[in-house]
Coordinates of C-alpha atoms in Angstrom, one line a residue:
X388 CA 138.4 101.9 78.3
X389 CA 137.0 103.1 81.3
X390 CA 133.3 102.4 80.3
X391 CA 134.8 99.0 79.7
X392 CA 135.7 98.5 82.9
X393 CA 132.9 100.3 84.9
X394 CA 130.9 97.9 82.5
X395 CA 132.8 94.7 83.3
X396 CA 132.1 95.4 86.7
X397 CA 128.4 96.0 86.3
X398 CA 127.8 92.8 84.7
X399 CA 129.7 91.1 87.3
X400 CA 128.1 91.9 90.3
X401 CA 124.8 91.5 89.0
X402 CA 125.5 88.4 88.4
X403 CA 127.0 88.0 91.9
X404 CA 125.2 84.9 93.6
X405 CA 124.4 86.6 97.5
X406 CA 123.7 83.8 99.3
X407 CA 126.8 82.1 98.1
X408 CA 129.0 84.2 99.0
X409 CA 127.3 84.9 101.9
X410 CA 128.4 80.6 102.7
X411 CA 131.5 82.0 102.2
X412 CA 131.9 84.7 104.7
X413 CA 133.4 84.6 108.3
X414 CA 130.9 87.3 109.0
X415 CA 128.3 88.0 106.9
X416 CA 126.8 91.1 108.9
X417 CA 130.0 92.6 107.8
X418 CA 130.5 91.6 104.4
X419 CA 126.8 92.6 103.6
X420 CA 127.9 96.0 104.9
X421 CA 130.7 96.3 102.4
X422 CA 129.0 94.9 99.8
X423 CA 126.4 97.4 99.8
X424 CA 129.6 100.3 100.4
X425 CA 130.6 98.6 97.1
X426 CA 127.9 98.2 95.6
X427 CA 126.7 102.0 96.4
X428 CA 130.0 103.2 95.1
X429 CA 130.2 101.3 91.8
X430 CA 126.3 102.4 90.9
X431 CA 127.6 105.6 91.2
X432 CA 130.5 105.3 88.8
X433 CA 128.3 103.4 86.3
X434 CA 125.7 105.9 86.4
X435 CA 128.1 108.8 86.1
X436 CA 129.6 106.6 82.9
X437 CA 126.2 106.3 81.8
X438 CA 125.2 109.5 81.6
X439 CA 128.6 110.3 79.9
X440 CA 127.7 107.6 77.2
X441 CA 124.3 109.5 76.6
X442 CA 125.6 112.5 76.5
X443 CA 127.7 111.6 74.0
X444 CA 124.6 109.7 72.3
X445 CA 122.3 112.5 72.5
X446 CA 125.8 114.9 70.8
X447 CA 125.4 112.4 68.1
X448 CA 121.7 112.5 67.7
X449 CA 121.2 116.2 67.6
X450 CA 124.1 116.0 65.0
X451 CA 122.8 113.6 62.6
X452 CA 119.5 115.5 63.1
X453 CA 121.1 118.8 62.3
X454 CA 122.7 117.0 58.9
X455 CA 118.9 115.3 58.0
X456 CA 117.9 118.8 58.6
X457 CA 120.3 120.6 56.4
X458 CA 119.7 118.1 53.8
X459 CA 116.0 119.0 53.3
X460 CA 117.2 122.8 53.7
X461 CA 119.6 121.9 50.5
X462 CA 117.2 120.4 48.2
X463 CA 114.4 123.4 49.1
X464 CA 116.9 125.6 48.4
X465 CA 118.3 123.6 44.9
X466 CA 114.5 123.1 43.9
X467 CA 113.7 126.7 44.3
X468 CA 117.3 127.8 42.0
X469 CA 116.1 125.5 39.6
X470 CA 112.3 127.2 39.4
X471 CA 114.2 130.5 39.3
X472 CA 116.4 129.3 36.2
X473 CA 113.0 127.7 34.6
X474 CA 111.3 130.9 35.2
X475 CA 114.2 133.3 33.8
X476 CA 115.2 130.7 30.4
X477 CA 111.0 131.0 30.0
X478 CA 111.9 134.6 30.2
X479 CA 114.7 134.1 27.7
X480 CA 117.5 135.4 30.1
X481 CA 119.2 132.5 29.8
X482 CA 122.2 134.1 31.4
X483 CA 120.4 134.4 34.8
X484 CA 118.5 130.7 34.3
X485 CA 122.0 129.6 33.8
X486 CA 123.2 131.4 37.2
X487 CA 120.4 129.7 39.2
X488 CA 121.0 126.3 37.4
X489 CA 124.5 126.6 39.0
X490 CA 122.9 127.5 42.3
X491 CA 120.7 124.4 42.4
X492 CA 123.8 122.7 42.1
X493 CA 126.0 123.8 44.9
X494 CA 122.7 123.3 46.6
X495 CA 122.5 119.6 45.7
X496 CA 126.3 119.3 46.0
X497 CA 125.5 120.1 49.8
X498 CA 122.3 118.0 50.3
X499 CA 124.6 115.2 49.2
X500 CA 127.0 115.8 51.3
X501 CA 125.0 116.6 54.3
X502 CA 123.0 113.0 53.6
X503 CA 126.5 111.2 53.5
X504 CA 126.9 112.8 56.8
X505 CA 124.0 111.7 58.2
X506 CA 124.2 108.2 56.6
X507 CA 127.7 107.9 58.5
X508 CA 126.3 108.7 61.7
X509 CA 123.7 106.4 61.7
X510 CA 125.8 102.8 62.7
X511 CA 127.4 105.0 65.3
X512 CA 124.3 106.0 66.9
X513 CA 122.7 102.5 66.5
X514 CA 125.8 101.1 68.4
X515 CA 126.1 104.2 70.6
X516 CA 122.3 103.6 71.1
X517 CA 122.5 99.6 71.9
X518 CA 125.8 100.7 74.5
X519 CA 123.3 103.0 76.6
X520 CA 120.6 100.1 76.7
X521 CA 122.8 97.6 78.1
X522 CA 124.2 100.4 80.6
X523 CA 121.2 100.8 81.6
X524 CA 119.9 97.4 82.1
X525 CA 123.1 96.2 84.0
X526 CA 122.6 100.0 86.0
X527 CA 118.9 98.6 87.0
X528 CA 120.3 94.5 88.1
X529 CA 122.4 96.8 89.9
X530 CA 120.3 98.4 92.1
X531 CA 117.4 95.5 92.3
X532 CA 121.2 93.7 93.3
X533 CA 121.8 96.6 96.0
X534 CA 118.6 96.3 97.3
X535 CA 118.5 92.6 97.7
X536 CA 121.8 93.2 99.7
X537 CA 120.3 95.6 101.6
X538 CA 117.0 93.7 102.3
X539 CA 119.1 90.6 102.9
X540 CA 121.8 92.8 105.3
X541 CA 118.8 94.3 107.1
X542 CA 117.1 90.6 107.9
X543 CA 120.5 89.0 108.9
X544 CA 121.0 92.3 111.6
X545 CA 117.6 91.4 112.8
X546 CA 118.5 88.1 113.0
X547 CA 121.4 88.4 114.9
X548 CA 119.8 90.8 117.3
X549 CA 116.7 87.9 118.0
X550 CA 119.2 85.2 118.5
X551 CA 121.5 87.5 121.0
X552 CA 118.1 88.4 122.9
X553 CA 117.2 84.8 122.9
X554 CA 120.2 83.6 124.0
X555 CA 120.7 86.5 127.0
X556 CA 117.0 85.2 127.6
X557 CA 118.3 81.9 128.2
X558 CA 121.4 82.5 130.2
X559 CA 118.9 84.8 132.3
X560 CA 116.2 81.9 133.3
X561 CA 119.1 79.2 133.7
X562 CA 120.4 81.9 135.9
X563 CA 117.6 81.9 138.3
X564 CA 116.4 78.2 137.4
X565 CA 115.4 77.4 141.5
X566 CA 115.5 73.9 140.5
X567 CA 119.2 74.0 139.6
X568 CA 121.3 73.7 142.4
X569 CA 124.2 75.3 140.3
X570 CA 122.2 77.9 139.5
X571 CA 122.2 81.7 141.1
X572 CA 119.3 80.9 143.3
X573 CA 120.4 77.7 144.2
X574 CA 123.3 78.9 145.6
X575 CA 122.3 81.5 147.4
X576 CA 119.5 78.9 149.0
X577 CA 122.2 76.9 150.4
X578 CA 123.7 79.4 152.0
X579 CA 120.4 80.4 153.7
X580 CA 120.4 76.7 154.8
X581 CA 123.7 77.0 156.2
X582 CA 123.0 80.0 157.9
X583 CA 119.6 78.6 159.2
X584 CA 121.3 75.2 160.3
X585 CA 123.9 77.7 162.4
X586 CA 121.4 79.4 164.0
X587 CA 119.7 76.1 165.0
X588 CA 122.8 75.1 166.5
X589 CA 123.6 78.1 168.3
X590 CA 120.3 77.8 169.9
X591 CA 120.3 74.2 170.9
X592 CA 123.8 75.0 172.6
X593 CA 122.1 78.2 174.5
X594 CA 118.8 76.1 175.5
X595 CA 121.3 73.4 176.9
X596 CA 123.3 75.8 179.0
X597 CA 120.2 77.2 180.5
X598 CA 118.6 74.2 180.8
X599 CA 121.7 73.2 183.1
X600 CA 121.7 77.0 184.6
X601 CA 117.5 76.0 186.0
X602 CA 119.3 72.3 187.3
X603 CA 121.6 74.0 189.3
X604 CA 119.0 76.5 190.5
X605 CA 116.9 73.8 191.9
X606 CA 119.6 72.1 193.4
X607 CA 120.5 75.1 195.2
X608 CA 116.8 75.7 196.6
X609 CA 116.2 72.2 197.6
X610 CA 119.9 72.8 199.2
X611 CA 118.8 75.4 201.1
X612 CA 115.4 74.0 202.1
X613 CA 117.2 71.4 203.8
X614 CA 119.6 73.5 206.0
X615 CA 116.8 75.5 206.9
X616 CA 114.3 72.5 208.3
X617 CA 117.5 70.9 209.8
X618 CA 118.0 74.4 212.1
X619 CA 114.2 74.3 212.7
X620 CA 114.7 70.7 213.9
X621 CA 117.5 71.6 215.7
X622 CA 115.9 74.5 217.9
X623 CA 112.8 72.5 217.8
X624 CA 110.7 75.2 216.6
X625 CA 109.5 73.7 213.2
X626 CA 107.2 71.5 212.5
X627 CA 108.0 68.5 210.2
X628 CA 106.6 68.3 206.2
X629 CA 103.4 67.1 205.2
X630 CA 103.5 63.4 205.0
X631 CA 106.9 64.1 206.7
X632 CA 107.0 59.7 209.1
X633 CA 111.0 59.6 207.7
X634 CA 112.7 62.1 206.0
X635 CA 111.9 64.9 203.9
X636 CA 112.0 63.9 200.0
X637 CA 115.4 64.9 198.5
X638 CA 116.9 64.1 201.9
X639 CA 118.3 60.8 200.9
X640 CA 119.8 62.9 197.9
X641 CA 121.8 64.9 200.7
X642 CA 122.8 61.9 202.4
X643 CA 123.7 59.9 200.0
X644 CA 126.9 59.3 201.2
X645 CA 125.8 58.1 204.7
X646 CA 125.3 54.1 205.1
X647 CA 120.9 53.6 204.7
X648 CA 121.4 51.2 207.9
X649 CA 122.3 54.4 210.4
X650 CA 119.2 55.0 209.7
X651 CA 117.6 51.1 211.7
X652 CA 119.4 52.5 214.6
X653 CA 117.6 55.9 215.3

């Protein structure tokens, strides 16, 4: 019954079609991987059954040798009683030739027998013998089965690992794509921009305020200038500006608040 069974499933998974179950499978990585687990496990049941069944062949064999062997043994031994009995009635002792005529036939008696024997054993061994040949074919479509599995389980692992590469590939040079502005690079250029754009401003701010910082600076010379030729005027101890015939350039700035007609009656 359990060679049966063990022999059931042999012819069943040899006939097992890979690839369609394979359609079949949420994950086919891991139901190659059990497959072959299976597969491994039942090859070693089947060849453990085999082996029994050839045991049991070989028993059979070495028995139906032994009776095809006793068999000959039997009739040497009835054809040599009967010489002896020829040889003694030639003698005329046919009490002796008698005796050996009675050993020829035991001996045949048991040739028969042992013939019968062997005759019996012979449709056992021929189905016995067919058994063993169809174990062992479904034993071999097992293993060319197990390693197609493996094979294919090896090629879909490589597989798997080639697309996952590809695909971190990709993710990686859409990461840094610089003509993405979504992208990593993108990003981080805009912020540069920002930053730059900052700076700019911060600058244009500064040169402004310094810029008004020199105005005021001016102001404040030509401010002093002024006072100080008015005091020279004054004490009459300075001389007037080059090109000085009215009055000194910025002077009208000073007085800007004083009516340009004061000036027709100096």
């Amino acid at each position: 019954m359990v060679k049966q069974s063990i022999f059931g499933r042999m012819a069943q998974l040899a006939k097992a079609n890979i690839n369609s179950l394979l359609d079949q499978a949420e994950d086919p990585q891991k139901m190659l991987d059990q497959m072959v687990r299976d597969y491994t496990n039942n090859i070693a049941e089947a060849e453990s059954a085999v082996a029994q069944t050839i045991g049991n062949l070989r028993m059979l064999q070495q028995d139906y040798n032994e009776d095809v062997k006793n068999a000959q043994d039997w009739g040497n031994k009835a054809l040599a009683a009967s010489r002896k009995a020829d040889e003694y009635r030639s003698a005329g002792d046919t009490v002796d030739a008698q005796k050996f005529d009675n050993l020829a036939k035991v001996a045949l008696q048991r040739q028969i027998a042992s013939e019968n024997e062997a005759k019996a054993a012979e449709p056992s061994i021929a189905s016995q013998a067919e058994v063993v040949d169809r174990l062992k074919t479904g034993l071999d479509q097992m293993k060319g089965k197990l390693n197609q599995l493996t094979s294919k389980r090896n090629e879909l692992v490589a597989r798997s690992k080639t697309a996952a590469a590809q695909s971190q590939v990709h993710d990686a040079l859409k990461s840094i794509d610089i003509m993405d502005p979504t992208s990593e690079v993108g990003r981080f250029e805009e912020k540069i921009r920002r930053e730059e754009a900052k700076v700019l401003g911060q600058q244009e701010l500064a040169a402004s305020s310094l810029d008004a910082q020199f105005n005021q600076l001016e102001d404040l010379g030509e401010q002093t200038e002024i006072e100080a030729r008015l005091a020279a005027l004054k004490s009459g101890g300075a001389k007037p500006a080059i090109g000085a015939g009215g009055a000194a350039s910025g002077s009208a700035d000073v007085g800007s608040t004083v009516d340009e007609a004061d000036f027709d009656k100096l």
